[in-house]
mmCIF file of C-alpha atoms and ligand atoms in Angstrom:
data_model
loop_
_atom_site.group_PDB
_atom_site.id
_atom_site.type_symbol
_atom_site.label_atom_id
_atom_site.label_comp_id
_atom_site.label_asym_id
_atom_site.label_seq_id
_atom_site.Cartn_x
_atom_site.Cartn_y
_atom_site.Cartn_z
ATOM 1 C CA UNK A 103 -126.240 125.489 75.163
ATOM 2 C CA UNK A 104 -123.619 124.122 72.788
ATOM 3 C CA UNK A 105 -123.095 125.634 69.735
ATOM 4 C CA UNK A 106 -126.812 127.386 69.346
ATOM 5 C CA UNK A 107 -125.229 130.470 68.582
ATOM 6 C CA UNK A 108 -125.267 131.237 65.016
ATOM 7 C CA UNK A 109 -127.008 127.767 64.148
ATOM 8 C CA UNK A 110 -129.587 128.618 60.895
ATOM 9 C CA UNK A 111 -133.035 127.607 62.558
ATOM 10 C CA UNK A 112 -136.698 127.667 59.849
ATOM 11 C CA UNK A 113 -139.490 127.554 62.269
ATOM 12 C CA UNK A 114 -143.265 127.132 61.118
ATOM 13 C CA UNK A 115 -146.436 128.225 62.485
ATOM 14 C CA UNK A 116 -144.342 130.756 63.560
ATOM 15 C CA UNK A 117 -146.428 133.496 64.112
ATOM 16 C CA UNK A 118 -147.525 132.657 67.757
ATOM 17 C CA UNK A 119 -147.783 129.460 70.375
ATOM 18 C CA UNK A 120 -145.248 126.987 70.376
ATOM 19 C CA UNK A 121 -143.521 128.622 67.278
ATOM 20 C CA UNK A 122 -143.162 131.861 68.213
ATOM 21 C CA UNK A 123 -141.965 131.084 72.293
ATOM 22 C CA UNK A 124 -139.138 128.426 70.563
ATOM 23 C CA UNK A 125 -138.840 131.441 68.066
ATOM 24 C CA UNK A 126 -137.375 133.644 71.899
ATOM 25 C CA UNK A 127 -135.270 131.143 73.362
ATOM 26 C CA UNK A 128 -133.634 130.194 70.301
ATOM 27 C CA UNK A 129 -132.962 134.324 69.774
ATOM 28 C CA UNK A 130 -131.783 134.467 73.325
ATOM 29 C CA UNK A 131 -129.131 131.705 72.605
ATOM 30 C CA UNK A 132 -128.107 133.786 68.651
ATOM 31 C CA UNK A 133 -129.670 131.381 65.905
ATOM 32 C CA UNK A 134 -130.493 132.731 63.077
ATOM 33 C CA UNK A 135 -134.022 132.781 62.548
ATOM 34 C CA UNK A 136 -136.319 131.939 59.242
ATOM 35 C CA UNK A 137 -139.751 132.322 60.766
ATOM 36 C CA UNK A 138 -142.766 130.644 58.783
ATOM 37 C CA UNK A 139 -146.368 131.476 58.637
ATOM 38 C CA UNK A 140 -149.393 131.989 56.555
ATOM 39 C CA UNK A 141 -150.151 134.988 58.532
ATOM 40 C CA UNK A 142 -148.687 137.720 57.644
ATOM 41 C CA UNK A 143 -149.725 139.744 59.978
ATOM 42 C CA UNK A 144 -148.448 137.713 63.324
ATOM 43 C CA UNK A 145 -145.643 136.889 61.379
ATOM 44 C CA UNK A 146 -144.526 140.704 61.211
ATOM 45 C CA UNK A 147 -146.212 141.206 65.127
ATOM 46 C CA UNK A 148 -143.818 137.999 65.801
ATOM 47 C CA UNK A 149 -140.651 139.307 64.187
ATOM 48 C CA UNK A 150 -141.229 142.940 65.607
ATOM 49 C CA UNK A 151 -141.698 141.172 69.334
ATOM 50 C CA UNK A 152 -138.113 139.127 68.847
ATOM 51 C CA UNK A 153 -136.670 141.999 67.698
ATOM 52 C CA UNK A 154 -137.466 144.287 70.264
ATOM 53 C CA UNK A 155 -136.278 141.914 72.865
ATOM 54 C CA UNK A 156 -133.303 140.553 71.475
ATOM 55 C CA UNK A 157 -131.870 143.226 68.610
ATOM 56 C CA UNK A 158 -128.748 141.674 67.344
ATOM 57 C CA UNK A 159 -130.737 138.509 66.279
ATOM 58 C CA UNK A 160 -130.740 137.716 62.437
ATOM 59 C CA UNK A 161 -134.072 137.142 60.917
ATOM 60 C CA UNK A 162 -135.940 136.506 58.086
ATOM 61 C CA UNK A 163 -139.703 136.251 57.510
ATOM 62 C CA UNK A 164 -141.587 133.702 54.614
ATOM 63 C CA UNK A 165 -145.015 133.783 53.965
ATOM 64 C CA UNK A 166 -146.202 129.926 53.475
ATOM 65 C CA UNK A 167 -148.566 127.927 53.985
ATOM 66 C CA UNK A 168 -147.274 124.493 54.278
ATOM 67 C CA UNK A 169 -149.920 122.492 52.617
ATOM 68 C CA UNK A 170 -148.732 123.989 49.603
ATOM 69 C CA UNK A 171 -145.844 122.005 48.384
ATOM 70 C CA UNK A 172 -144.628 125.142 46.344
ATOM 71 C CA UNK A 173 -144.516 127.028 49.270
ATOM 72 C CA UNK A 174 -142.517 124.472 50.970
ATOM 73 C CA UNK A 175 -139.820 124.683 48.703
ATOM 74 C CA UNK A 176 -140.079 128.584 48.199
ATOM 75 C CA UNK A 177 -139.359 129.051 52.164
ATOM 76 C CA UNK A 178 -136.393 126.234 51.866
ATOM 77 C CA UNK A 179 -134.811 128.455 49.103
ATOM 78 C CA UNK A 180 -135.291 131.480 50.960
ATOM 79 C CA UNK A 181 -133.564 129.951 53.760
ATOM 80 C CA UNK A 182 -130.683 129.091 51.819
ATOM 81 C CA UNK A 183 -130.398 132.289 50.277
ATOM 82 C CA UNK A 184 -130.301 133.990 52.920
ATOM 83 C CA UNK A 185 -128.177 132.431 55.482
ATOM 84 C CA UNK A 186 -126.303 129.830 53.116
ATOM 85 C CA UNK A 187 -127.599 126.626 54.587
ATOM 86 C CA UNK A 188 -130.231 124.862 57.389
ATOM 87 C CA UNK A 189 -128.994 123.662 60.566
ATOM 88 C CA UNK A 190 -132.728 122.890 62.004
ATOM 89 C CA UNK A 191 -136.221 122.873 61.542
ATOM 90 C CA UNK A 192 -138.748 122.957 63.611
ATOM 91 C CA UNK A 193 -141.636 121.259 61.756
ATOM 92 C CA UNK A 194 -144.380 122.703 63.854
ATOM 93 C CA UNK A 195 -147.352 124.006 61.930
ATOM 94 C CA UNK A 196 -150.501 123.065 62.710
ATOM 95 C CA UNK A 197 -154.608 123.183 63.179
ATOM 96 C CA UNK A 198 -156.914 121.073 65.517
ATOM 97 C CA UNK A 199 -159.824 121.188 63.098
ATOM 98 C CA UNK A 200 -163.088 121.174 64.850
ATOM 99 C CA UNK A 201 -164.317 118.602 67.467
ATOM 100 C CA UNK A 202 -167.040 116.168 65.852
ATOM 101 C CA UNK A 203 -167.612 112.618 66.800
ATOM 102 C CA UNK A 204 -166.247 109.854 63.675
ATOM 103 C CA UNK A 205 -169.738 110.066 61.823
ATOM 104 C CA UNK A 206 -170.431 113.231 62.053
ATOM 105 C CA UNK A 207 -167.096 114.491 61.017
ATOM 106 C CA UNK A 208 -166.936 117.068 58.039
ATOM 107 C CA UNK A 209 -165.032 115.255 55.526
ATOM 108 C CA UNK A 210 -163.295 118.673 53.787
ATOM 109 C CA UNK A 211 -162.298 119.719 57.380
ATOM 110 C CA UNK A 212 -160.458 116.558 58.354
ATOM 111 C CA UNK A 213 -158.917 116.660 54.834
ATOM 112 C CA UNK A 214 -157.397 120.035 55.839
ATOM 113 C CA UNK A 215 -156.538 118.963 58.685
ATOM 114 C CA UNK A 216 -154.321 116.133 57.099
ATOM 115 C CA UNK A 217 -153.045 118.610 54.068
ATOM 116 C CA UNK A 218 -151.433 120.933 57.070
ATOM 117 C CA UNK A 219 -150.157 118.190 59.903
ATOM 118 C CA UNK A 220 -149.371 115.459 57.599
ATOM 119 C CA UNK A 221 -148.277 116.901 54.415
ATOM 120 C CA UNK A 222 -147.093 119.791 55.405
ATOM 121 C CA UNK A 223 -144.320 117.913 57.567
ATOM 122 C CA UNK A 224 -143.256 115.913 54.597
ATOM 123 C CA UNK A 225 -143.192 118.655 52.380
ATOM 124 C CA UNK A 226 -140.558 119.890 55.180
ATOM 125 C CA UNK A 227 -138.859 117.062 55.192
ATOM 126 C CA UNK A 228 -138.929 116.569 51.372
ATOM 127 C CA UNK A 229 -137.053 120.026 50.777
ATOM 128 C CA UNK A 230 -135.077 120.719 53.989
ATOM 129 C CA UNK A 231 -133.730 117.237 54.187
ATOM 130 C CA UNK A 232 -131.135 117.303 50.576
ATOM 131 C CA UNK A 233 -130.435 120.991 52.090
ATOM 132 C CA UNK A 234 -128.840 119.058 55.558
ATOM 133 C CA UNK A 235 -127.427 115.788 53.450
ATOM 134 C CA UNK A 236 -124.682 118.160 52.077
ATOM 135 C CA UNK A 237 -124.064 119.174 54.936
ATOM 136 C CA UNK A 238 -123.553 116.107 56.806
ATOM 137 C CA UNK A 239 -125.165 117.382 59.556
ATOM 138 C CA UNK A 240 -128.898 118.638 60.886
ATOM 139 C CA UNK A 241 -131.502 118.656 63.194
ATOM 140 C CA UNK A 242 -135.613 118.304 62.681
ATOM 141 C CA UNK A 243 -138.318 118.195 65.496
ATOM 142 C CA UNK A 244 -141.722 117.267 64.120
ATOM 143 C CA UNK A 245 -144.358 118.369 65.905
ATOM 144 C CA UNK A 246 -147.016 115.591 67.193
ATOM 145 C CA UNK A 247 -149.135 115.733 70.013
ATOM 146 C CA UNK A 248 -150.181 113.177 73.212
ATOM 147 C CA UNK A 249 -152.609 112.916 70.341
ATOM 148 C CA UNK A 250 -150.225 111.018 68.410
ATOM 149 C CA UNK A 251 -149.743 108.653 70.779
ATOM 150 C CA UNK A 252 -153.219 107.970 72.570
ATOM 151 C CA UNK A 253 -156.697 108.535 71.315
ATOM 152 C CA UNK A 254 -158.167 112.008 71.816
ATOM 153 C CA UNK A 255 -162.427 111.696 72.003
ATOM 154 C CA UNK A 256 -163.650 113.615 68.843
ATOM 155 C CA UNK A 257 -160.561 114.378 67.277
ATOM 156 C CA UNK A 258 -160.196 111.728 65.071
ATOM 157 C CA UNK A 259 -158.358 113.677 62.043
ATOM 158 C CA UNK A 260 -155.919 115.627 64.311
ATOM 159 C CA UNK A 261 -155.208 112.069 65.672
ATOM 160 C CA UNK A 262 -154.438 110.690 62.153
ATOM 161 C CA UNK A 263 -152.198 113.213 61.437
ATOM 162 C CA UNK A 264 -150.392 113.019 64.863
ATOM 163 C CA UNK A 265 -149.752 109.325 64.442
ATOM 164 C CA UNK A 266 -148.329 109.766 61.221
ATOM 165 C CA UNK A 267 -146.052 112.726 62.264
ATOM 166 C CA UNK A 268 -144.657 110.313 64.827
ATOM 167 C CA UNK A 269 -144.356 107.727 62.137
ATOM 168 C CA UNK A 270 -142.665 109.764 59.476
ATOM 169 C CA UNK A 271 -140.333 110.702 62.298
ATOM 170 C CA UNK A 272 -139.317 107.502 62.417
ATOM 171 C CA UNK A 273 -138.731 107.093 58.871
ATOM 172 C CA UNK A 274 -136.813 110.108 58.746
ATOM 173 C CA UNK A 275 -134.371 108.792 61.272
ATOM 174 C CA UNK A 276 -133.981 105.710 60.093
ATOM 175 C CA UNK A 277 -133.145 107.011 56.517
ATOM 176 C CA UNK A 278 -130.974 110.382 56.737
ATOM 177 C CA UNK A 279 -129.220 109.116 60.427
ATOM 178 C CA UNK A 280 -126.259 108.097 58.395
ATOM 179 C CA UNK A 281 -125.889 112.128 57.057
ATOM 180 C CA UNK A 282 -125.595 113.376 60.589
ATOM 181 C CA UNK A 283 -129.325 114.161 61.021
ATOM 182 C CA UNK A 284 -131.211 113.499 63.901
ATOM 183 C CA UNK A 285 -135.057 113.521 63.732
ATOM 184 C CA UNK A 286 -137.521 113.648 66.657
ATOM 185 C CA UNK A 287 -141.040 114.632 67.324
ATOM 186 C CA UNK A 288 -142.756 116.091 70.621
ATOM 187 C CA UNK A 289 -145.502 115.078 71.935
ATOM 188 C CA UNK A 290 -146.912 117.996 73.966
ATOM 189 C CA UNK A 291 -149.926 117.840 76.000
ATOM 190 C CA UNK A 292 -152.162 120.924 76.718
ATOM 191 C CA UNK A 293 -149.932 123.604 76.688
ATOM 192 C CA UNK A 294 -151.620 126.936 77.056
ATOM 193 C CA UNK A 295 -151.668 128.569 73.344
ATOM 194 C CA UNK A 296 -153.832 130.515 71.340
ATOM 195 C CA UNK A 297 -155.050 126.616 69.788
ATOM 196 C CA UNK A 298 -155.874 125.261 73.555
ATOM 197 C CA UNK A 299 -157.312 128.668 74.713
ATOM 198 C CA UNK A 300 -159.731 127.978 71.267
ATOM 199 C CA UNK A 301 -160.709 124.334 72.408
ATOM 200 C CA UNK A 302 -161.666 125.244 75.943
ATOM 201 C CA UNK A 303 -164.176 128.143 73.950
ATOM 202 C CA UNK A 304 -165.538 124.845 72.294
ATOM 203 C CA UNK A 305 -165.398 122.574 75.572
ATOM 204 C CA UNK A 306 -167.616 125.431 77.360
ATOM 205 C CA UNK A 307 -168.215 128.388 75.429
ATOM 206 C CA UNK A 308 -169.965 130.621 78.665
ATOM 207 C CA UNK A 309 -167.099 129.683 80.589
ATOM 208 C CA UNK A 310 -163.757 128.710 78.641
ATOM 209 C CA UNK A 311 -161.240 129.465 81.744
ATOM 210 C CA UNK A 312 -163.520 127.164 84.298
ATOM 211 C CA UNK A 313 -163.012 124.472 81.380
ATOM 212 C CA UNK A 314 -159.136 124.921 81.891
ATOM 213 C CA UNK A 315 -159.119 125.058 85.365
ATOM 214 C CA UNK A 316 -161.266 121.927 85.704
ATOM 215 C CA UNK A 317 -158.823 120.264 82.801
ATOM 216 C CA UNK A 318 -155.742 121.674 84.587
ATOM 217 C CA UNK A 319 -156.770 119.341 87.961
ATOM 218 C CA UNK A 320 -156.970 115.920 85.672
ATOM 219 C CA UNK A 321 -152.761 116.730 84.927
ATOM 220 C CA UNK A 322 -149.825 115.242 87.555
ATOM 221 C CA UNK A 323 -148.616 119.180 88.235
ATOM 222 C CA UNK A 324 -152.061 120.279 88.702
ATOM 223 C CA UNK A 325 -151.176 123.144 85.804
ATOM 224 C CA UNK A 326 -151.523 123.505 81.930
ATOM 225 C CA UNK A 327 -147.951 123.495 80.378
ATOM 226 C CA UNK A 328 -146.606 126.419 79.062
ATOM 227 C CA UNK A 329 -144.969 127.530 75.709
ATOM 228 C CA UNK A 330 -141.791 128.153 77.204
ATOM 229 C CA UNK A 331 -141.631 124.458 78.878
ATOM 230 C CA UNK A 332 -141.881 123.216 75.356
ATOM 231 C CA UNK A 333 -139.322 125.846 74.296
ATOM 232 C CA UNK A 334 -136.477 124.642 75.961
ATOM 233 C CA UNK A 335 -136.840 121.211 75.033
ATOM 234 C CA UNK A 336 -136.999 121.981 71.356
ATOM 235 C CA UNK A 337 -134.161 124.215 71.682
ATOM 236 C CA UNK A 338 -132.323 121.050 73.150
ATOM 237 C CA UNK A 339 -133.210 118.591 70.326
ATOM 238 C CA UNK A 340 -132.075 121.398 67.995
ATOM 239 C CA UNK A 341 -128.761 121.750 69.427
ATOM 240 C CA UNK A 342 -125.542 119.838 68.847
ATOM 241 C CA UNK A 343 -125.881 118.822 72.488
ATOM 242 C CA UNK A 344 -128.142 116.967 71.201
ATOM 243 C CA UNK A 345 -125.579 113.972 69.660
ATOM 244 C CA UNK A 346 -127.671 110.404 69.956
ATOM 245 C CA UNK A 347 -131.332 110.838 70.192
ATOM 246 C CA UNK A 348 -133.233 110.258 67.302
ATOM 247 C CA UNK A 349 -136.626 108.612 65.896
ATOM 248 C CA UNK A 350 -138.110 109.083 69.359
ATOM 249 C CA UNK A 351 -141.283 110.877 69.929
ATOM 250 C CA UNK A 352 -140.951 112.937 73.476
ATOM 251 C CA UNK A 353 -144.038 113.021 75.576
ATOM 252 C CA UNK A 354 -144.007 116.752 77.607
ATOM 253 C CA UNK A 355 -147.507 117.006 79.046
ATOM 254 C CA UNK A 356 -146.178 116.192 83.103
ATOM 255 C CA UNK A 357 -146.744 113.256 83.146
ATOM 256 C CA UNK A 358 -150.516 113.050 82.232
ATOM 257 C CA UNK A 359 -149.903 110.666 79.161
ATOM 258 C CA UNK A 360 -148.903 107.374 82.069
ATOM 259 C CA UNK A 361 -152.342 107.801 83.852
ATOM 260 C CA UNK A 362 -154.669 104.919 83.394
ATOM 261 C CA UNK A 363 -158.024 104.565 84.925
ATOM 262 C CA UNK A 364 -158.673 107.584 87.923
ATOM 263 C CA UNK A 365 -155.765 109.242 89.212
HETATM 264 N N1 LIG B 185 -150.827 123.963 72.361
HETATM 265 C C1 LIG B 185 -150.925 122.689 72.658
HETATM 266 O O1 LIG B 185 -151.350 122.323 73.757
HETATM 267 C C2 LIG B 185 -150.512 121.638 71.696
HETATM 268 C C3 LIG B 185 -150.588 120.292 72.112
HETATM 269 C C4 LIG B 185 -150.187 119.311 71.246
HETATM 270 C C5 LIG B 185 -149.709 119.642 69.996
HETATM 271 N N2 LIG B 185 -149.677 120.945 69.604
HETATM 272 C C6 LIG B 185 -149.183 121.223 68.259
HETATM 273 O O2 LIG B 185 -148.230 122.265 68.306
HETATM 274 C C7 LIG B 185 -148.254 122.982 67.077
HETATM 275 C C8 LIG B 185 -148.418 124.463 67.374
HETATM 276 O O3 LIG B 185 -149.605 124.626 68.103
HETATM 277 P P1 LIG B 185 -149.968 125.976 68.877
HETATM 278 O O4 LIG B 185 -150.728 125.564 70.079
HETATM 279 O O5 LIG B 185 -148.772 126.842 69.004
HETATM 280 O O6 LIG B 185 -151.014 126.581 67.824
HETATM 281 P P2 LIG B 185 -151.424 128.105 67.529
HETATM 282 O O7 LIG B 185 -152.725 128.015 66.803
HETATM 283 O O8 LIG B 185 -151.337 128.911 68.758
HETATM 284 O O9 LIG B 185 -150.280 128.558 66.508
HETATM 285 C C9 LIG B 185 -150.114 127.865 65.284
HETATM 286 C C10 LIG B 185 -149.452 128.769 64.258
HETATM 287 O O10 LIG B 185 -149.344 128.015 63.049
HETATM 288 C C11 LIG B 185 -149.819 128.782 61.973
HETATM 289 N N3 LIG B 185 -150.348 127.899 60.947
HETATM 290 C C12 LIG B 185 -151.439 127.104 61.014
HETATM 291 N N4 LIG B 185 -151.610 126.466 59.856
HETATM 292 C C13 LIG B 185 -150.613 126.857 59.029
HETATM 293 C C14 LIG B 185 -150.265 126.557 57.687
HETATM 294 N N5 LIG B 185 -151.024 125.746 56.925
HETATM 295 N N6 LIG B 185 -149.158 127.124 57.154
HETATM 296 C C15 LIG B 185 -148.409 127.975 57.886
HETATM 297 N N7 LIG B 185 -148.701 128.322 59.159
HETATM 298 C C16 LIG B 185 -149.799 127.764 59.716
HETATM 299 C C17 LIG B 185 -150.889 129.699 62.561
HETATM 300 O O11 LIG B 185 -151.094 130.858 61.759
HETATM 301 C C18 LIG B 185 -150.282 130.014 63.938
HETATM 302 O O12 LIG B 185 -149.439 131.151 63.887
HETATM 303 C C19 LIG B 185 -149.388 122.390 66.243
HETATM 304 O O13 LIG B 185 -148.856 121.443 65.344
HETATM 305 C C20 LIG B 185 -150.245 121.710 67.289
HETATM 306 O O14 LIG B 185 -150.985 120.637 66.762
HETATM 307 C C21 LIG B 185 -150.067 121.956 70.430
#
């Protein structure tokens, strides 16, 4: 892929999922890596695993938790000191909170829930974006969910925040397109990470593998997607191959989001 090699990539929620697989195929192509997490401890299992697989790649670990706007700027700066400047980030942080119905929601859980996947994207924007103006150039994929673009039954925080992350997306790319940076969010649908292996414990707590199974059959492809399917798209919308898409929120759950009615 065009001009991933040596491209300065910050990637949160770093430590495992959808960060951590991006975290391998953007090693595999030679980015340089600031990995983001407020675990320490799968953020050092996460660097040692990169490492060990690909051992010329450049990285460098931040402890933050992005609902903290200090943090925010601390792992911007530590970006930029280390590797001079910020090609990408992958905005991808985030928790499902717990499922409730609307009434019987706990109000300081859904307010988490919007301090990490709402304003812990802005506070990436906020301090990554002045960082790509001078350059003239950059690349940011927000991390949504088919969540943020359909209702998800007793998830009504996570679906707040999901909306919004597709509608500061398109903020973002209306604003900064004129400095050479493209914005985008995905819009995954259950991809099989430590998160969706935690709601099918909820879904059916004897059983949480016949609860995937039985999910996997309601999906096009019959399967759960995978991090590494999500992986290669992100690595696209990173790139410089990526020229002239912007603003757009990218659906990658096979096709589930188009069913209506039984399938
Ligand atoms: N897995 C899916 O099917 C799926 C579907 C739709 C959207 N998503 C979204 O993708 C993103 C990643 O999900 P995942 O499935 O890889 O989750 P995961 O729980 O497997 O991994 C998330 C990582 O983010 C870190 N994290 C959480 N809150 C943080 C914070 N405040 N500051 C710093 N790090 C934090 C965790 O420590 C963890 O390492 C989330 O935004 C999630 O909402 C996932």
């Amino acid at each position: 892929m065009k001009d991933s090699e040596n491209k300065v990539i910050i990637i949160t929620g770093a430590g495992m999922g959808l960060g951590l697989a991006t975290a391998k195929e953007l090693a595999s192509k030679g980015s340089k890596l600031v990995l983001v997490d407020y675990n320490e401890k799968s953020l050092t299992d996460a660097k040692a695993e990169i490492t060990k697989e690909f051992p010329d790649v450049n990285i460098i670990n931040v402890v933050a938790d992005v609902s903290k706007e200090e943090a925010v700027k601390n792992y911007v700066d530590e970006a930029v000191k280390a590797f001079g400047r910020i090609d990408g980030l992958y905005n991808n942080a985030g928790i499902e909170g717990k499922q409730a119905s609307i009434t019987e929601y706990d109000v300081n859980i859904f307010k988490k829930v919007i301090d990490i996947n709402l304003m812990g994207v802005y506070y990436g924007l906020r301090y990554v974006i002045p960082v790509m103006q001078k350059q003239k150039f950059g690349r940011i994929v927000n991390v949504a969910s088919v969540g943020g673009i359909r209702g998800v039954l007793n998830q009504m925080p996570y679906v707040a925040s999901k909306h919004a992350v597709s509608g500061m997306t398109k903020n973002a790319a209306l604003e900064y397109g004129r400095d050479g940076i493209l914005t985008n969010a995905i819009a995954p649908g259950a991809i099989l990470t430590p998160m969706v292996a935690e709601a099918f414990k909820q879904v059916n707590p004897e059983n949480p593998k016949a609860a995937e199974t039985e999910y996997a059959q309601r999906n096009p492809t019959k399967r759960l997607g995978q991090p590494h399917d999500v992986a290669k798209l992100v690595a696209f919308l990173l790139s410089e191959d990526n020229g002239y898409v912007s603003g757009q929120t990218i659906a990658i759950d096979g096709g589930e989001s188009n069913i209506y009615g039984n399938s």
